[in-house]
Amino acid sequence: LAKTTQPISMDSYEGQEVNITCSHNNIATNDYITWYQQFPSQGPRFIIQGYKTKVTNEVASLFIPADRKSSTLSLPRVSLSDTAVYYCLVGQGDSGAGSYQLTFGKGTKLSVIP
Amino acid sequence: NAGVMQNPRHLVRRRGQEARLRCSPMKGHSHVYWYRQLPEEGLKFMVYLQKENIIDESGMPKERFSAEFPKEGPSILRIQQVVRGDSAAYFCASSRGAQSVEQFFGPGTRLTVL
């Protein structure tokens, strides 16, 4: 499974756009990139998934350059309630054994400041 | 439509006792996954089950830990003769299929071993 590297923590003021970048140099051809969000004392929650270029949903955007060695989660106009840990996961791309095993790193702890 | 349910939310056990953690997947989901999260760490995959079958238990410690997902009733993660190192948050997730884009997580059970 591809290893991911992301900042340990980030601070942002309310109303700003937040971009969290994840490095995954060893991503495989059939790997997808998925982001989860976890609030304190809760289970992770799926945010977005992509394979290449740009994906957007009602919560966030995901930017993936052509070489796919990194990805950036973009949260528009964050609020205090976006304070959470954000995990970048790589995998799930093949139908073989283990593709369902979500591999979480330590994530990025985002603190939104009023 | 209720989400993934786990109980108890908090469980305290003394060393040597047994811990039983329960998970009811989302309605219509027949795939269940258990993860363990140590403080300040990401989630680690433990086991994947379908109804009455263990599909992958590669992340489960070889001794004292077992899991089941009976035809009727919730999935159970059982830890026998608990030790202090078992103290962690245990999360259950479910999905409609093994290759589903996202897994839906429950709120977790926080196990404290005294």
PDB file of C-alpha atoms in Angstrom:
ATOM      1  CA  LEU A   1       0.000   0.000   0.000  1.00  0.00           C
ATOM      2  CA  ALA A   2       1.288   3.447  -0.881  1.00  0.00           C
ATOM      3  CA  LYS A   3       2.616   5.465   2.038  1.00  0.00           C
ATOM      4  CA  THR A   4       1.257   8.962   2.528  1.00  0.00           C
ATOM      5  CA  THR A   5       2.834  12.049   4.074  1.00  0.00           C
ATOM      6  CA  GLN A   6       0.831  15.031   5.234  1.00  0.00           C
ATOM      7  CA  PRO A   7       1.443  17.915   7.666  1.00  0.00           C
ATOM      8  CA  ILE A   8       0.863  17.069  11.293  1.00  0.00           C
ATOM      9  CA  SER A   9      -1.149  20.199  11.971  1.00  0.00           C
ATOM     10  CA  MET A  10      -2.508  23.369  10.407  1.00  0.00           C
ATOM     11  CA  ASP A  11      -4.188  26.485  11.741  1.00  0.00           C
ATOM     12  CA  SER A  12      -6.635  28.649   9.841  1.00  0.00           C
ATOM     13  CA  TYR A  13      -8.969  31.535  10.563  1.00  0.00           C
ATOM     14  CA  GLU A  14     -12.667  31.229   9.986  1.00  0.00           C
ATOM     15  CA  GLY A  15     -13.763  32.076   6.470  1.00  0.00           C
ATOM     16  CA  GLN A  16     -10.451  31.210   4.853  1.00  0.00           C
ATOM     17  CA  GLU A  17      -9.847  28.519   2.286  1.00  0.00           C
ATOM     18  CA  VAL A  18      -7.726  25.667   3.601  1.00  0.00           C
ATOM     19  CA  ASN A  19      -5.557  23.469   1.423  1.00  0.00           C
ATOM     20  CA  ILE A  20      -4.064  20.292   2.864  1.00  0.00           C
ATOM     21  CA  THR A  21      -1.511  18.557   0.689  1.00  0.00           C
ATOM     22  CA  CYS A  22      -0.689  14.878   0.842  1.00  0.00           C
ATOM     23  CA  SER A  23       2.354  13.245  -0.757  1.00  0.00           C
ATOM     24  CA  HIS A  24       2.101   9.707  -2.087  1.00  0.00           C
ATOM     25  CA  ASN A  25       5.162   9.149  -4.259  1.00  0.00           C
ATOM     26  CA  ASN A  26       4.642   5.411  -4.586  1.00  0.00           C
ATOM     27  CA  ILE A  27       1.019   5.489  -5.676  1.00  0.00           C
ATOM     28  CA  ALA A  28       0.108   2.578  -7.926  1.00  0.00           C
ATOM     29  CA  THR A  29      -1.599   2.916 -11.258  1.00  0.00           C
ATOM     30  CA  ASN A  30      -4.897   1.612  -9.990  1.00  0.00           C
ATOM     31  CA  ASP A  31      -4.882   3.374  -6.612  1.00  0.00           C
ATOM     32  CA  TYR A  32      -7.511   5.935  -5.697  1.00  0.00           C
ATOM     33  CA  ILE A  33      -6.998   8.857  -3.301  1.00  0.00           C
ATOM     34  CA  THR A  34      -9.527   9.213  -0.527  1.00  0.00           C
ATOM     35  CA  TRP A  35      -9.905  11.731   2.275  1.00  0.00           C
ATOM     36  CA  TYR A  36     -11.653  11.156   5.590  1.00  0.00           C
ATOM     37  CA  GLN A  37     -12.480  13.590   8.382  1.00  0.00           C
ATOM     38  CA  GLN A  38     -12.542  12.676  12.059  1.00  0.00           C
ATOM     39  CA  PHE A  39     -13.970  14.781  14.873  1.00  0.00           C
ATOM     40  CA  PRO A  40     -12.905  14.110  18.463  1.00  0.00           C
ATOM     41  CA  SER A  41     -14.588  11.060  19.949  1.00  0.00           C
ATOM     42  CA  GLN A  42     -16.184  10.112  16.638  1.00  0.00           C
ATOM     43  CA  GLY A  43     -15.478   7.707  13.822  1.00  0.00           C
ATOM     44  CA  PRO A  44     -13.990   8.937  10.542  1.00  0.00           C
ATOM     45  CA  ARG A  45     -16.312  10.264   7.875  1.00  0.00           C
ATOM     46  CA  PHE A  46     -15.736   9.994   4.130  1.00  0.00           C
ATOM     47  CA  ILE A  47     -15.201  13.369   2.464  1.00  0.00           C
ATOM     48  CA  ILE A  48     -14.112  12.807  -1.111  1.00  0.00           C
ATOM     49  CA  GLN A  49     -12.364  10.415  -3.460  1.00  0.00           C
ATOM     50  CA  GLY A  50     -10.602  10.910  -6.770  1.00  0.00           C
ATOM     51  CA  TYR A  51      -8.276   9.329  -9.274  1.00  0.00           C
ATOM     52  CA  LYS A  52      -6.945  12.240 -11.314  1.00  0.00           C
ATOM     53  CA  THR A  53      -7.509  15.935 -12.118  1.00  0.00           C
ATOM     54  CA  LYS A  54     -10.203  17.550 -10.010  1.00  0.00           C
ATOM     55  CA  VAL A  55     -13.170  16.284  -8.074  1.00  0.00           C
ATOM     56  CA  THR A  56     -15.670  18.529  -6.311  1.00  0.00           C
ATOM     57  CA  ASN A  57     -18.611  17.825  -4.060  1.00  0.00           C
ATOM     58  CA  GLU A  58     -20.691  19.860  -1.660  1.00  0.00           C
ATOM     59  CA  VAL A  59     -18.043  19.624   1.056  1.00  0.00           C
ATOM     60  CA  ALA A  60     -14.635  19.911  -0.603  1.00  0.00           C
ATOM     61  CA  SER A  61     -12.532  19.787  -3.738  1.00  0.00           C
ATOM     62  CA  LEU A  62      -9.712  17.406  -4.471  1.00  0.00           C
ATOM     63  CA  PHE A  63      -6.911  18.390  -6.823  1.00  0.00           C
ATOM     64  CA  ILE A  64      -4.650  15.710  -8.254  1.00  0.00           C
ATOM     65  CA  PRO A  65      -1.784  16.627 -10.613  1.00  0.00           C
ATOM     66  CA  ALA A  66      -0.986  14.569 -13.670  1.00  0.00           C
ATOM     67  CA  ASP A  67       1.793  12.572 -12.005  1.00  0.00           C
ATOM     68  CA  ARG A  68      -0.572  11.710  -9.077  1.00  0.00           C
ATOM     69  CA  LYS A  69       2.318  11.795  -6.617  1.00  0.00           C
ATOM     70  CA  SER A  70       0.454  14.264  -4.454  1.00  0.00           C
ATOM     71  CA  SER A  71      -3.048  15.536  -3.887  1.00  0.00           C
ATOM     72  CA  THR A  72      -4.592  18.587  -2.247  1.00  0.00           C
ATOM     73  CA  LEU A  73      -7.802  18.682  -0.282  1.00  0.00           C
ATOM     74  CA  SER A  74      -9.378  22.115  -0.475  1.00  0.00           C
ATOM     75  CA  LEU A  75     -11.958  23.248   2.086  1.00  0.00           C
ATOM     76  CA  PRO A  76     -13.671  26.511   1.093  1.00  0.00           C
ATOM     77  CA  ARG A  77     -14.413  29.094   3.764  1.00  0.00           C
ATOM     78  CA  VAL A  78     -13.816  26.973   6.822  1.00  0.00           C
ATOM     79  CA  SER A  79     -15.811  27.402  10.000  1.00  0.00           C
ATOM     80  CA  LEU A  80     -15.098  26.412  13.583  1.00  0.00           C
ATOM     81  CA  SER A  81     -16.961  23.168  13.015  1.00  0.00           C
ATOM     82  CA  ASP A  82     -14.336  22.103  10.464  1.00  0.00           C
ATOM     83  CA  THR A  83     -11.828  21.651  13.277  1.00  0.00           C
ATOM     84  CA  ALA A  84     -10.930  17.983  12.932  1.00  0.00           C
ATOM     85  CA  VAL A  85      -8.259  15.547  11.829  1.00  0.00           C
ATOM     86  CA  TYR A  86      -8.097  14.973   8.072  1.00  0.00           C
ATOM     87  CA  TYR A  87      -6.701  11.731   6.719  1.00  0.00           C
ATOM     88  CA  CYS A  88      -5.361  11.085   3.243  1.00  0.00           C
ATOM     89  CA  LEU A  89      -5.635   7.450   2.144  1.00  0.00           C
ATOM     90  CA  VAL A  90      -4.326   5.792  -0.973  1.00  0.00           C
ATOM     91  CA  GLY A  91      -5.445   2.447  -2.261  1.00  0.00           C
ATOM     92  CA  GLN A  92      -8.701   0.631  -2.848  1.00  0.00           C
ATOM     93  CA  GLY A  93      -8.011   0.688  -6.526  1.00  0.00           C
ATOM     94  CA  ASP A  94      -7.793  -2.985  -7.298  1.00  0.00           C
ATOM     95  CA  SER A  95     -10.277  -5.726  -6.769  1.00  0.00           C
ATOM     96  CA  GLY A  96      -7.765  -7.988  -5.114  1.00  0.00           C
ATOM     97  CA  ALA A  97      -7.465  -8.900  -1.507  1.00  0.00           C
ATOM     98  CA  GLY A  98      -6.785  -6.057   0.865  1.00  0.00           C
ATOM     99  CA  SER A  99      -8.303  -3.304  -1.208  1.00  0.00           C
ATOM    100  CA  TYR A 100     -10.941  -2.796   1.482  1.00  0.00           C
ATOM    101  CA  GLN A 101      -8.331  -2.259   4.188  1.00  0.00           C
ATOM    102  CA  LEU A 102      -8.299   1.450   4.825  1.00  0.00           C
ATOM    103  CA  THR A 103      -4.821   2.517   5.910  1.00  0.00           C
ATOM    104  CA  PHE A 104      -4.875   5.619   8.062  1.00  0.00           C
ATOM    105  CA  GLY A 105      -1.744   7.617   8.898  1.00  0.00           C
ATOM    106  CA  LYS A 106      -1.660  10.179  11.685  1.00  0.00           C
ATOM    107  CA  GLY A 107      -3.546  12.717   9.605  1.00  0.00           C
ATOM    108  CA  THR A 108      -3.505  16.500   9.691  1.00  0.00           C
ATOM    109  CA  LYS A 109      -5.016  18.182  12.702  1.00  0.00           C
ATOM    110  CA  LEU A 110      -6.787  21.297  11.447  1.00  0.00           C
ATOM    111  CA  SER A 111      -7.599  23.968  13.998  1.00  0.00           C
ATOM    112  CA  VAL A 112      -9.939  26.732  12.888  1.00  0.00           C
ATOM    113  CA  ILE A 113      -9.526  29.917  14.869  1.00  0.00           C
ATOM    114  CA  PRO A 114     -12.302  32.488  15.316  1.00  0.00           C
TER     115      PRO A 114
ATOM    116  CA  ASN B   1     -31.881   5.510   8.329  1.00  0.00           C
ATOM    117  CA  ALA B   2     -29.744   4.888  11.368  1.00  0.00           C
ATOM    118  CA  GLY B   3     -26.015   4.865  10.915  1.00  0.00           C
ATOM    119  CA  VAL B   4     -23.575   2.316  12.245  1.00  0.00           C
ATOM    120  CA  MET B   5     -24.257   1.685  15.892  1.00  0.00           C
ATOM    121  CA  GLN B   6     -21.748   0.567  18.449  1.00  0.00           C
ATOM    122  CA  ASN B   7     -22.168  -0.269  22.085  1.00  0.00           C
ATOM    123  CA  PRO B   8     -21.117   0.299  24.643  1.00  0.00           C
ATOM    124  CA  ARG B   9     -19.566   3.677  23.925  1.00  0.00           C
ATOM    125  CA  HIS B  10     -17.280   3.345  26.906  1.00  0.00           C
ATOM    126  CA  LEU B  11     -16.109   0.151  28.541  1.00  0.00           C
ATOM    127  CA  VAL B  12     -13.889  -0.246  31.572  1.00  0.00           C
ATOM    128  CA  ARG B  13     -12.330  -3.592  32.384  1.00  0.00           C
ATOM    129  CA  ARG B  14      -9.724  -4.829  34.808  1.00  0.00           C
ATOM    130  CA  ARG B  15      -6.760  -6.794  33.576  1.00  0.00           C
ATOM    131  CA  GLY B  16      -7.716 -10.394  32.866  1.00  0.00           C
ATOM    132  CA  GLN B  17     -11.390  -9.714  32.226  1.00  0.00           C
ATOM    133  CA  GLU B  18     -13.187 -10.102  28.921  1.00  0.00           C
ATOM    134  CA  ALA B  19     -14.392  -7.256  26.730  1.00  0.00           C
ATOM    135  CA  ARG B  20     -17.251  -7.621  24.250  1.00  0.00           C
ATOM    136  CA  LEU B  21     -17.814  -4.857  21.738  1.00  0.00           C
ATOM    137  CA  ARG B  22     -20.909  -4.823  19.536  1.00  0.00           C
ATOM    138  CA  CYS B  23     -21.534  -3.314  16.144  1.00  0.00           C
ATOM    139  CA  SER B  24     -24.741  -3.073  14.148  1.00  0.00           C
ATOM    140  CA  PRO B  25     -24.059  -2.090  10.541  1.00  0.00           C
ATOM    141  CA  MET B  26     -26.144   0.307   8.533  1.00  0.00           C
ATOM    142  CA  LYS B  27     -29.329  -1.120   7.095  1.00  0.00           C
ATOM    143  CA  GLY B  28     -28.612  -2.937   3.872  1.00  0.00           C
ATOM    144  CA  HIS B  29     -24.891  -3.325   4.597  1.00  0.00           C
ATOM    145  CA  SER B  30     -23.526  -6.834   4.893  1.00  0.00           C
ATOM    146  CA  HIS B  31     -19.821  -6.023   5.123  1.00  0.00           C
ATOM    147  CA  VAL B  32     -18.326  -5.117   8.502  1.00  0.00           C
ATOM    148  CA  TYR B  33     -14.817  -3.967   9.370  1.00  0.00           C
ATOM    149  CA  TRP B  34     -13.173  -3.437  12.743  1.00  0.00           C
ATOM    150  CA  TYR B  35     -10.376  -0.923  13.340  1.00  0.00           C
ATOM    151  CA  ARG B  36      -8.370   0.021  16.420  1.00  0.00           C
ATOM    152  CA  GLN B  37      -7.100   3.508  17.183  1.00  0.00           C
ATOM    153  CA  LEU B  38      -4.462   4.218  19.785  1.00  0.00           C
ATOM    154  CA  PRO B  39      -4.191   7.780  21.190  1.00  0.00           C
ATOM    155  CA  GLU B  40      -2.750  10.248  18.672  1.00  0.00           C
ATOM    156  CA  GLU B  41      -2.576   7.534  16.017  1.00  0.00           C
ATOM    157  CA  GLY B  42      -4.535   6.669  12.899  1.00  0.00           C
ATOM    158  CA  LEU B  43      -6.916   3.752  12.691  1.00  0.00           C
ATOM    159  CA  LYS B  44      -5.453   0.299  12.065  1.00  0.00           C
ATOM    160  CA  PHE B  45      -7.412  -2.392  10.253  1.00  0.00           C
ATOM    161  CA  MET B  46      -8.163  -5.491  12.293  1.00  0.00           C
ATOM    162  CA  VAL B  47     -10.722  -7.707  10.587  1.00  0.00           C
ATOM    163  CA  TYR B  48     -13.261  -7.833   7.783  1.00  0.00           C
ATOM    164  CA  LEU B  49     -16.395  -9.932   8.049  1.00  0.00           C
ATOM    165  CA  GLN B  50     -19.459 -10.747   6.059  1.00  0.00           C
ATOM    166  CA  LYS B  51     -22.462 -12.524   7.478  1.00  0.00           C
ATOM    167  CA  GLU B  52     -21.236 -15.708   9.156  1.00  0.00           C
ATOM    168  CA  ASN B  53     -17.802 -15.440   7.521  1.00  0.00           C
ATOM    169  CA  ILE B  54     -14.453 -13.975   8.435  1.00  0.00           C
ATOM    170  CA  ILE B  55     -12.964 -12.730   5.186  1.00  0.00           C
ATOM    171  CA  ASP B  56      -9.716 -11.207   6.389  1.00  0.00           C
ATOM    172  CA  GLU B  57      -8.346 -11.161   9.926  1.00  0.00           C
ATOM    173  CA  SER B  58      -4.801 -10.241   8.998  1.00  0.00           C
ATOM    174  CA  GLY B  59      -4.815  -7.222  11.301  1.00  0.00           C
ATOM    175  CA  MET B  60      -6.050  -9.090  14.332  1.00  0.00           C
ATOM    176  CA  PRO B  61      -3.642 -10.118  17.103  1.00  0.00           C
ATOM    177  CA  LYS B  62      -3.177 -13.864  17.003  1.00  0.00           C
ATOM    178  CA  GLU B  63      -4.179 -14.424  20.604  1.00  0.00           C
ATOM    179  CA  ARG B  64      -7.065 -13.254  22.794  1.00  0.00           C
ATOM    180  CA  PHE B  65      -8.914 -11.449  19.985  1.00  0.00           C
ATOM    181  CA  SER B  66     -11.803 -12.886  18.008  1.00  0.00           C
ATOM    182  CA  ALA B  67     -14.629 -11.526  15.898  1.00  0.00           C
ATOM    183  CA  GLU B  68     -17.899 -12.813  14.570  1.00  0.00           C
ATOM    184  CA  PHE B  69     -20.815 -11.589  12.515  1.00  0.00           C
ATOM    185  CA  PRO B  70     -23.683 -14.036  12.986  1.00  0.00           C
ATOM    186  CA  LYS B  71     -26.603 -14.471  10.660  1.00  0.00           C
ATOM    187  CA  GLU B  72     -28.791 -12.635  13.137  1.00  0.00           C
ATOM    188  CA  GLY B  73     -27.622  -9.877  15.409  1.00  0.00           C
ATOM    189  CA  PRO B  74     -24.664  -7.541  15.619  1.00  0.00           C
ATOM    190  CA  SER B  75     -21.023  -8.181  14.908  1.00  0.00           C
ATOM    191  CA  ILE B  76     -19.026  -8.878  18.058  1.00  0.00           C
ATOM    192  CA  LEU B  77     -15.367  -8.135  18.735  1.00  0.00           C
ATOM    193  CA  ARG B  78     -14.243 -10.132  21.721  1.00  0.00           C
ATOM    194  CA  ILE B  79     -11.065  -9.554  23.690  1.00  0.00           C
ATOM    195  CA  GLN B  80     -10.215 -12.150  26.286  1.00  0.00           C
ATOM    196  CA  GLN B  81      -7.943 -11.576  29.279  1.00  0.00           C
ATOM    197  CA  VAL B  82      -7.514  -7.897  28.524  1.00  0.00           C
ATOM    198  CA  VAL B  83      -4.214  -6.154  29.215  1.00  0.00           C
ATOM    199  CA  ARG B  84      -3.465  -2.454  29.592  1.00  0.00           C
ATOM    200  CA  GLY B  85      -2.138  -2.317  26.022  1.00  0.00           C
ATOM    201  CA  ASP B  86      -5.612  -3.141  24.755  1.00  0.00           C
ATOM    202  CA  SER B  87      -6.833   0.274  25.892  1.00  0.00           C
ATOM    203  CA  ALA B  88      -7.872   2.057  22.709  1.00  0.00           C
ATOM    204  CA  ALA B  89     -10.834   3.199  20.667  1.00  0.00           C
ATOM    205  CA  TYR B  90     -12.349   0.415  18.584  1.00  0.00           C
ATOM    206  CA  PHE B  91     -14.287   1.469  15.515  1.00  0.00           C
ATOM    207  CA  CYS B  92     -16.620  -0.558  13.415  1.00  0.00           C
ATOM    208  CA  ALA B  93     -17.412   0.343   9.817  1.00  0.00           C
ATOM    209  CA  SER B  94     -19.808  -1.097   7.297  1.00  0.00           C
ATOM    210  CA  SER B  95     -20.269  -0.959   3.564  1.00  0.00           C
ATOM    211  CA  ARG B  96     -22.715  -2.232   1.015  1.00  0.00           C
ATOM    212  CA  GLY B  97     -19.996  -4.098  -0.822  1.00  0.00           C
ATOM    213  CA  ALA B  98     -16.312  -4.803  -0.410  1.00  0.00           C
ATOM    214  CA  GLN B  99     -15.444  -2.502  -3.263  1.00  0.00           C
ATOM    215  CA  SER B 100     -17.691   0.325  -2.115  1.00  0.00           C
ATOM    216  CA  VAL B 101     -16.198   3.772  -2.370  1.00  0.00           C
ATOM    217  CA  GLU B 102     -16.699   4.544   1.287  1.00  0.00           C
ATOM    218  CA  GLN B 103     -16.996   2.809   4.579  1.00  0.00           C
ATOM    219  CA  PHE B 104     -19.393   4.215   7.147  1.00  0.00           C
ATOM    220  CA  PHE B 105     -17.976   4.337  10.639  1.00  0.00           C
ATOM    221  CA  GLY B 106     -19.675   4.047  13.972  1.00  0.00           C
ATOM    222  CA  PRO B 107     -18.931   6.294  16.954  1.00  0.00           C
ATOM    223  CA  GLY B 108     -16.506   3.799  18.438  1.00  0.00           C
ATOM    224  CA  THR B 109     -16.110   2.037  21.765  1.00  0.00           C
ATOM    225  CA  ARG B 110     -13.481   3.397  24.088  1.00  0.00           C
ATOM    226  CA  LEU B 111     -11.974   0.563  26.073  1.00  0.00           C
ATOM    227  CA  THR B 112     -10.039   1.353  29.205  1.00  0.00           C
ATOM    228  CA  VAL B 113      -8.187  -1.423  30.953  1.00  0.00           C
ATOM    229  CA  LEU B 114      -7.305  -0.724  34.561  1.00  0.00           C
TER     230      LEU B 114
END
